[in-house]
Tab-separated table of C-alpha atoms in Angstrom:
chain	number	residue	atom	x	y	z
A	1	UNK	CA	5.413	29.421	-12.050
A	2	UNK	CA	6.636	28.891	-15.862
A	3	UNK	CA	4.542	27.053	-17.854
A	4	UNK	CA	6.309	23.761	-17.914
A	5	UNK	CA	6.146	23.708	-13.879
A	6	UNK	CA	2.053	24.637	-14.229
A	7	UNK	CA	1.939	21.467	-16.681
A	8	UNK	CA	3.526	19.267	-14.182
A	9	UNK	CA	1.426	20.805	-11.124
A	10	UNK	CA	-1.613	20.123	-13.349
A	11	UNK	CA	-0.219	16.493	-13.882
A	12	UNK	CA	0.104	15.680	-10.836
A	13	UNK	CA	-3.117	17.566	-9.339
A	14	UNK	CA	-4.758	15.457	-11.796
A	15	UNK	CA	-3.317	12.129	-10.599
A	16	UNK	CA	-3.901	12.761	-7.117
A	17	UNK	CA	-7.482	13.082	-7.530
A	18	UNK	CA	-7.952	10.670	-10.047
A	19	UNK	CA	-6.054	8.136	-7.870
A	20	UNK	CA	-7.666	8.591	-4.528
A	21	UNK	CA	-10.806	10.713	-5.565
A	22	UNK	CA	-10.160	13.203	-2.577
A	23	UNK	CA	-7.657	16.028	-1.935
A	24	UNK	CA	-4.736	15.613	-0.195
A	25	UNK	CA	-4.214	18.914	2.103
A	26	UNK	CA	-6.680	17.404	4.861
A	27	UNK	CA	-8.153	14.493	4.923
A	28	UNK	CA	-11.481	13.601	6.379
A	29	UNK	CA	-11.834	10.509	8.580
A	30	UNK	CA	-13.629	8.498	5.811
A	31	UNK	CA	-10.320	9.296	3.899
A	32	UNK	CA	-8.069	8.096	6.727
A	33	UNK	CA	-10.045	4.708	7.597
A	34	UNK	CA	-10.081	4.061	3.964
A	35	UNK	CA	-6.608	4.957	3.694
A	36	UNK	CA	-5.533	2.697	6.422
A	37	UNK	CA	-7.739	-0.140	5.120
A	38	UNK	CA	-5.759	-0.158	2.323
A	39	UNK	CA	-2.185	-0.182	3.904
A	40	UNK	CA	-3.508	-3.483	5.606
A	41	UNK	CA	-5.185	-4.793	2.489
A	42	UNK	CA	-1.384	-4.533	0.689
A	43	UNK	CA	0.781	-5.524	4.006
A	44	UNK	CA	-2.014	-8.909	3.500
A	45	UNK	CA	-0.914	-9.538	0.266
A	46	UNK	CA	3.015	-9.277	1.153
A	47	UNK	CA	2.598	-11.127	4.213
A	48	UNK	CA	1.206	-14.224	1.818
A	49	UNK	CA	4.571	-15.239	0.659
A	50	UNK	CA	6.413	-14.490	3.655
A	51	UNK	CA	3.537	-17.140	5.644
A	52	UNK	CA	4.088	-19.889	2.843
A	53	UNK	CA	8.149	-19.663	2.842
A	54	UNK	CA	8.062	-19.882	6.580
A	55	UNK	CA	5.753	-22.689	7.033
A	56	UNK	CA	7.335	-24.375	4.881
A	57	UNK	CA	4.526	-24.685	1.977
A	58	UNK	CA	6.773	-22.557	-0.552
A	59	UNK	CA	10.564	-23.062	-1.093
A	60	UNK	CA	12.734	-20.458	0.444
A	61	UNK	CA	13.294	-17.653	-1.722
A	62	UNK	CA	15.503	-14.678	-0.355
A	63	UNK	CA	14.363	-12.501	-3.434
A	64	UNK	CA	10.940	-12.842	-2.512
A	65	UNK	CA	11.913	-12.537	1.480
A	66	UNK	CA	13.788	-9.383	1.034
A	67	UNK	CA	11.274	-7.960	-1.268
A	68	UNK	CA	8.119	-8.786	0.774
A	69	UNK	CA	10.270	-7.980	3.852
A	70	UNK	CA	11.215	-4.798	2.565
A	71	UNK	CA	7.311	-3.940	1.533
A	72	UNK	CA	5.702	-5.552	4.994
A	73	UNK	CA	8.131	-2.683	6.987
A	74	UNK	CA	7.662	0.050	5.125
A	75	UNK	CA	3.680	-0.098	5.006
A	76	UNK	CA	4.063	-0.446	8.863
A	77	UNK	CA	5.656	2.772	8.943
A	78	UNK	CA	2.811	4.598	7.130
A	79	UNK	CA	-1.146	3.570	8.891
A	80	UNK	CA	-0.588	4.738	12.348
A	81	UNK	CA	-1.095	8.718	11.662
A	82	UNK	CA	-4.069	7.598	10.276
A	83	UNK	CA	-5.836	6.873	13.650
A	84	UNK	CA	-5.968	10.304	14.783
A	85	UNK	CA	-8.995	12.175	16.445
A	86	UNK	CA	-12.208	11.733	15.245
A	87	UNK	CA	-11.078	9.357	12.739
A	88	UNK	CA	-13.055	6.219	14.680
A	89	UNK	CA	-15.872	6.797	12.664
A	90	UNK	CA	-16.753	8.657	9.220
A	91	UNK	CA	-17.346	4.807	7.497
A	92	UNK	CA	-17.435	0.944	8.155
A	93	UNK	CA	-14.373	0.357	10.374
A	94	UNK	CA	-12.951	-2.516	12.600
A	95	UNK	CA	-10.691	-0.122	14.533
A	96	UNK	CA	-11.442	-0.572	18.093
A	97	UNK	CA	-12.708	2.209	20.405
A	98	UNK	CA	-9.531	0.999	22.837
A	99	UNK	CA	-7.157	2.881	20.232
A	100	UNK	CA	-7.854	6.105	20.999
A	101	UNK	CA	-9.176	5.554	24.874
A	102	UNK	CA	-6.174	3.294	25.239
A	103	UNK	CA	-4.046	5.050	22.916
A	104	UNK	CA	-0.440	4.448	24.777
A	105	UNK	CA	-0.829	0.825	24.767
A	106	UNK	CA	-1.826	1.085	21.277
A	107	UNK	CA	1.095	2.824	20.253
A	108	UNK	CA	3.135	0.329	22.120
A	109	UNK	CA	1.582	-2.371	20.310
A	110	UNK	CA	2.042	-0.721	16.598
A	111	UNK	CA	6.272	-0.192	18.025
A	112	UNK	CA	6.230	-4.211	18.644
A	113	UNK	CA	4.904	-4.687	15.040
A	114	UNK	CA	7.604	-2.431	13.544
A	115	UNK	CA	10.085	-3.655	15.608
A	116	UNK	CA	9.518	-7.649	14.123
A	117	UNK	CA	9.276	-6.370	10.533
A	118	UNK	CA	12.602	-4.430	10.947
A	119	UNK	CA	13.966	-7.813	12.237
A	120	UNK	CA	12.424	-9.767	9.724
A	121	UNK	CA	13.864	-7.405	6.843
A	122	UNK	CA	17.197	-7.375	8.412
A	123	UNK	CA	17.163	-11.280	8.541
A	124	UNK	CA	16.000	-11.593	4.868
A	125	UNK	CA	18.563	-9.074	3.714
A	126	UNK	CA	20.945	-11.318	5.693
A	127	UNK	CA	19.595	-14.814	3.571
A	128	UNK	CA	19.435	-16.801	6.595
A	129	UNK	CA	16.135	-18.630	6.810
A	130	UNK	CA	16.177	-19.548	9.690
A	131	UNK	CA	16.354	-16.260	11.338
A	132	UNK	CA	14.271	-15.543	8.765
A	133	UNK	CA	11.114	-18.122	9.862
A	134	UNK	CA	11.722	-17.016	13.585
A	135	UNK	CA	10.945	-13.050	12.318
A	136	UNK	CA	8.171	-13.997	10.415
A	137	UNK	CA	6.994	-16.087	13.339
A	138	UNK	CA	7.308	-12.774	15.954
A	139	UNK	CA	5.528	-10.717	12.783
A	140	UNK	CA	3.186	-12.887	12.980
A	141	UNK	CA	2.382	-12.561	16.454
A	142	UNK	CA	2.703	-9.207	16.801
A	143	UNK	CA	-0.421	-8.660	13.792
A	144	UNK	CA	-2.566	-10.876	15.736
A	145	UNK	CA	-1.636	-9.145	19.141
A	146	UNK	CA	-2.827	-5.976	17.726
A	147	UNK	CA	-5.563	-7.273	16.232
A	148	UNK	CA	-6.735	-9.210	19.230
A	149	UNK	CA	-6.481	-5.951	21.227
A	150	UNK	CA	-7.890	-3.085	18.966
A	151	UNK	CA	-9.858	-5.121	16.127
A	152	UNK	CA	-13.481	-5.678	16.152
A	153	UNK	CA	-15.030	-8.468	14.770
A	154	UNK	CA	-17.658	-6.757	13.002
A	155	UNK	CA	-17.307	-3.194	10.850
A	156	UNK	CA	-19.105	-0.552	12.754
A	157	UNK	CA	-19.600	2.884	11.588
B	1	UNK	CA	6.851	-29.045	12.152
B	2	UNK	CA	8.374	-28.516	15.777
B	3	UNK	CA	5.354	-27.105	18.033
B	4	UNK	CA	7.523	-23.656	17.771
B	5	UNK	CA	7.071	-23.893	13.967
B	6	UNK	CA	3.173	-24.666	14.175
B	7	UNK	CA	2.824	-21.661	16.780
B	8	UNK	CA	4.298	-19.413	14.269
B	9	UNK	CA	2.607	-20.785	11.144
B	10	UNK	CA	-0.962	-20.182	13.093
B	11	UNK	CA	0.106	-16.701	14.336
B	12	UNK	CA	0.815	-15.762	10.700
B	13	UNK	CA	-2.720	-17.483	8.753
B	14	UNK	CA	-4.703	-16.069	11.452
B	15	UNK	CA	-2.630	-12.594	10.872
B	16	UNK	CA	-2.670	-12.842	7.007
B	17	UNK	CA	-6.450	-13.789	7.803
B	18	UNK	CA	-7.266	-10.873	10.030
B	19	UNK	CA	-5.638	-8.761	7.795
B	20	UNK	CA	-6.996	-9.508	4.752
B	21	UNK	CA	-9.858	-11.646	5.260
B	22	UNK	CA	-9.069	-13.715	2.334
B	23	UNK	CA	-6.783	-16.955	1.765
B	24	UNK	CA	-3.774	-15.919	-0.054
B	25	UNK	CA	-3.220	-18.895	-1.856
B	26	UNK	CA	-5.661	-18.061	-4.847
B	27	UNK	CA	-7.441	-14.877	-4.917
B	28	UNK	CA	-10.809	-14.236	-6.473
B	29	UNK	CA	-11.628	-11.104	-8.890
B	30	UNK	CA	-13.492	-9.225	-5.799
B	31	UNK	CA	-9.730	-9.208	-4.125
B	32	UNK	CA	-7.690	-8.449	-7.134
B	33	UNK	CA	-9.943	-5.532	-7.742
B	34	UNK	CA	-9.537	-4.188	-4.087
B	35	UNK	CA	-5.895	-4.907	-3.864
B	36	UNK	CA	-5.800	-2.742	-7.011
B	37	UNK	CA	-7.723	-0.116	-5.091
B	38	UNK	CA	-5.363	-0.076	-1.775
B	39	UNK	CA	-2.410	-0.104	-3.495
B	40	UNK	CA	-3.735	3.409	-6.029
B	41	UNK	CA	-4.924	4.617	-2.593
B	42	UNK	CA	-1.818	4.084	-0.745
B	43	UNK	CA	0.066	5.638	-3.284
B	44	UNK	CA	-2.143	8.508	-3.803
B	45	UNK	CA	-0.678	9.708	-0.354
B	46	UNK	CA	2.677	9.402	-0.866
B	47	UNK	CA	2.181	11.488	-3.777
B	48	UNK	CA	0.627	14.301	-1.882
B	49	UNK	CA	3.626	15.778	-0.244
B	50	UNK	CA	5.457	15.093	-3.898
B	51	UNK	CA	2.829	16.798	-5.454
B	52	UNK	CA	3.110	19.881	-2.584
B	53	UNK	CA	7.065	20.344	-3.115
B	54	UNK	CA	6.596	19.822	-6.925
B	55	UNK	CA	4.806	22.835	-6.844
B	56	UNK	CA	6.326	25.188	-4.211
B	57	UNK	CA	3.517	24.775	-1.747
B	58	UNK	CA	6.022	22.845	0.481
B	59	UNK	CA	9.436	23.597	0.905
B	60	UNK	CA	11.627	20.764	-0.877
B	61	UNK	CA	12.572	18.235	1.793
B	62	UNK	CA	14.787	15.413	0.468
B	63	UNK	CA	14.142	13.465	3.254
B	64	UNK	CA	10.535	13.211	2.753
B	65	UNK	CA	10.801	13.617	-1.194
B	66	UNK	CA	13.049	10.090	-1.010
B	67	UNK	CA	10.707	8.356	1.649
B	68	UNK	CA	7.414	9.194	-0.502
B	69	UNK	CA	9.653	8.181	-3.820
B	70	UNK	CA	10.686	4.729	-2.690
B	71	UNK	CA	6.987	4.236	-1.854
B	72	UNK	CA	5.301	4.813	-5.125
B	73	UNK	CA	8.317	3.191	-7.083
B	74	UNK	CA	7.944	0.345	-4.980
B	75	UNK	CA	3.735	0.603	-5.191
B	76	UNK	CA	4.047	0.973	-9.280
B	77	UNK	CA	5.377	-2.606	-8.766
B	78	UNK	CA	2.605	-4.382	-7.352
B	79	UNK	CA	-1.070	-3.946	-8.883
B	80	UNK	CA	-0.309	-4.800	-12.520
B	81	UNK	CA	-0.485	-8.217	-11.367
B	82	UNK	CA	-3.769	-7.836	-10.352
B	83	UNK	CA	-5.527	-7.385	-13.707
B	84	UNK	CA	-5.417	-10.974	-14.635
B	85	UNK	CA	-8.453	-12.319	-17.035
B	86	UNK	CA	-11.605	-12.704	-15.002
B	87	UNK	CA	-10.534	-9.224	-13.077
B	88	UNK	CA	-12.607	-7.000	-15.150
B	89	UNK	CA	-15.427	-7.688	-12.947
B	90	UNK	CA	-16.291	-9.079	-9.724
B	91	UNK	CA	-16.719	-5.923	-7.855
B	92	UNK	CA	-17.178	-2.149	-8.484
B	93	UNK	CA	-14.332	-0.804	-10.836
B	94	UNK	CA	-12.956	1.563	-12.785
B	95	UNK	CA	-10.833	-0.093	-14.959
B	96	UNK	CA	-11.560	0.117	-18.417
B	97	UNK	CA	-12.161	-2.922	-20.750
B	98	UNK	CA	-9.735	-1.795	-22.785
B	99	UNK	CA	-7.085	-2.396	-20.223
B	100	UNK	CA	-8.150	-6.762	-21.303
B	101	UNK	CA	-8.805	-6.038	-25.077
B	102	UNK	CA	-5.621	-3.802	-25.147
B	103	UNK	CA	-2.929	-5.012	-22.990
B	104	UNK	CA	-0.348	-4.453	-25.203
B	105	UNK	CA	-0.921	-0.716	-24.549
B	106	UNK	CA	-2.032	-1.167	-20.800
B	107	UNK	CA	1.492	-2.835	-19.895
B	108	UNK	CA	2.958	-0.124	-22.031
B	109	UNK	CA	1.199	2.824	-20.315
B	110	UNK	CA	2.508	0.663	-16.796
B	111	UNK	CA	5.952	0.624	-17.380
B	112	UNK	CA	6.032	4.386	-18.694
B	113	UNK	CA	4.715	4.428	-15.069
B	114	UNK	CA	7.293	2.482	-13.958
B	115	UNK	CA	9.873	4.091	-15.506
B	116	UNK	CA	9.074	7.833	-14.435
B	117	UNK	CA	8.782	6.677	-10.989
B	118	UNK	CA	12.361	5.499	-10.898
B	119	UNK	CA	13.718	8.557	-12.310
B	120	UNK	CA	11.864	10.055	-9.573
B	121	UNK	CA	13.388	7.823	-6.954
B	122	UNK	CA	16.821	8.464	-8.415
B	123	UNK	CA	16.215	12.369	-8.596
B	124	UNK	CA	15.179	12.167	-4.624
B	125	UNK	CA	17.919	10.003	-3.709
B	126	UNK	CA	20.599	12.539	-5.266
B	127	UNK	CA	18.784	15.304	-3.672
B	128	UNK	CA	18.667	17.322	-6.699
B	129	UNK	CA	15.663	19.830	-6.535
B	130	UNK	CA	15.369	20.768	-9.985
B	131	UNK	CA	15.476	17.262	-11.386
B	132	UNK	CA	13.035	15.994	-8.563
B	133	UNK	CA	10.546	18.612	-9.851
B	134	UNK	CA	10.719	17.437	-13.551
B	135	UNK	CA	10.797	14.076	-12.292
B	136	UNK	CA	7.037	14.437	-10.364
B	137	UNK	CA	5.791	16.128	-13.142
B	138	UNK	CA	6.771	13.331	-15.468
B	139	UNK	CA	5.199	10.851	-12.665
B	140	UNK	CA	2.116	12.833	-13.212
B	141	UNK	CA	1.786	13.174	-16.599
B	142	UNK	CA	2.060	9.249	-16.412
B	143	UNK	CA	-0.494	8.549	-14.010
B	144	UNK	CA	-2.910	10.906	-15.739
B	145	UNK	CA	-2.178	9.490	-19.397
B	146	UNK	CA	-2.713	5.749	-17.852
B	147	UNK	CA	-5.933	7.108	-16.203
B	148	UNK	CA	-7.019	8.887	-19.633
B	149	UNK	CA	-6.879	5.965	-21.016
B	150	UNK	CA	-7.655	3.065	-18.955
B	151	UNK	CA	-9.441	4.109	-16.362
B	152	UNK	CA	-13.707	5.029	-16.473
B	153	UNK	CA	-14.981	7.651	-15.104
B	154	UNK	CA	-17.820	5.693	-13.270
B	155	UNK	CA	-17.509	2.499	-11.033
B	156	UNK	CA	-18.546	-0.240	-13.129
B	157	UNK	CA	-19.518	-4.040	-11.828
C-alpha cells in the first residue's frame, strides 16, 4: 500500500473506533443489541415528524415527508442482521425471546414494516398527503405489531 | 379526525413511543445526547465495509460502497442538531465543551464532514474505484480531525 492509501486506512481505522469504540470485522452481541438500539433510537426521531404531519398537529410538508420517508426506510433495511444467534443477550435488551424461537414470523413481521415504509416513501415522493397519512397510518401499525409481538416491557439481560 | 384518522394517529404515538420512549415534541438533553450516540453508532457500521474496500481487505463492490455511502451522507445530516445549549450534559458524553464555547469551529469541522461524505457518495454512485478510495480516506481524515478536536477521551456527565 503507498503511503497516501496507509494515511487514509489509518483515517478511517481511526474513525471507526473512535465512532463506535469496537471493531468492525465481528461484532459481539453487546455490539449488535447496541447497534440495533440505535437504528430504533434514529427511525424514533424520523418517525416524529412523519406522526405530527399525519395527525394533523404539523402542516404538511413534502420536504420533510420525503426526507423522513426516505430515512424511516432505509434504517428499516439495516437492524434485522443484527438479531442473529446468540445476540439475545450480551446487555440490557427488550428483544423478545419469540425472535429467534419464532424467528419466521418475525421475519414476516420486519417484511410488513418494510413493506409500509416503502409505501410511505413512494407516497411522499409522490406529494400526495393523503396517500401519504394512510402510509404513515399502516407504518404505524406495523411498529406497534412488531413491538407487541417481540418487545418486552422491561430490559432484560 | 375520522375514527380511521384517530386509529392511525394512536398506532403511530404508541409506535414513536415504543420506539423511542420519549415524546418527540420537545426533547430533553438525556435524548439529544443518545440520539447523538445512535446516529455515530449507526454510522460507524456503514463505514466498516467502506473502511474494508478502502483498504483492499474487501474487494470493491459498488453496490455496497453506494448503499453504505448514502447512509453516512444521509447520517452526517442529522446529529448536529442535537448539540443545542443545555446538551453538554444530561447524560454520559463525550463531547467536548469546546464543541459550546467554539461552535464556530464545531459547525466548521461538521460540514468538512459533510462535505467529504458527499464526495464520497458521488465517487460510489459513479462507480469509480480510485476516486471512492480517496474519497473514504478523506471521510476519515474528517471524522478523526472532528474527534481530535471535539470529542474527550472519557465519558463525561
Amino acid at each position: 500500500m503507498n503511503p497516501i492509501g496507509t494515511r487514509f486506512a489509518l483515517s478511517l481505522a481511526a474513525c471507526a473506533a473512535l465512532v463506535t469504540g469496537t471493531a468492525q470485522a465481528q461484532s459481539k452481541p453487546e455490539d449488535d443489541i447496541r447497534y440495533r438500539q440505535s437504528v430504533m433510537n434514529v427511525m424514533g426521531r424520523a418517525l416524529g415528524p412523519l406522526g405530527a404531519m399525519a395527525q394533523g398537529k404539523a402542516p404538511f410538508n413534502a420536504a420533510v415527508a420525503q426526507k423522513n420517508a426516505m430515512l424511516v426506510d432505509t434504517l428499516l433495511s439495516l437492524p434485522f442482521n443484527a438479531y442473529g444467534p446468540g445476540t439475545d443477550k450480551g446487555a440490557p435488551t427488550k428483544a423478545d425471546p419469540k425472535i429467534w424461537s419464532d424467528a419466521a414470523r418475525f421475519k414476516q413481521s420486519s417484511e410488513v414494516a418494510q413493506k409500509a415504509a416503502a409505501q410511505l416513501l413512494a407516497a411522499s415522493n409522490a406529494g400526495d398527503e393523503a396517500r401519504f397519512k394512510a402510509a404513515v397510518g399502516e407504518v404505524g401499525k406495523a411498529c406497534k405489531s412488531c413491538h407487541d409481538d417481540f418487545r418486552t416491557k422491561e430490559f432484560r439481560n
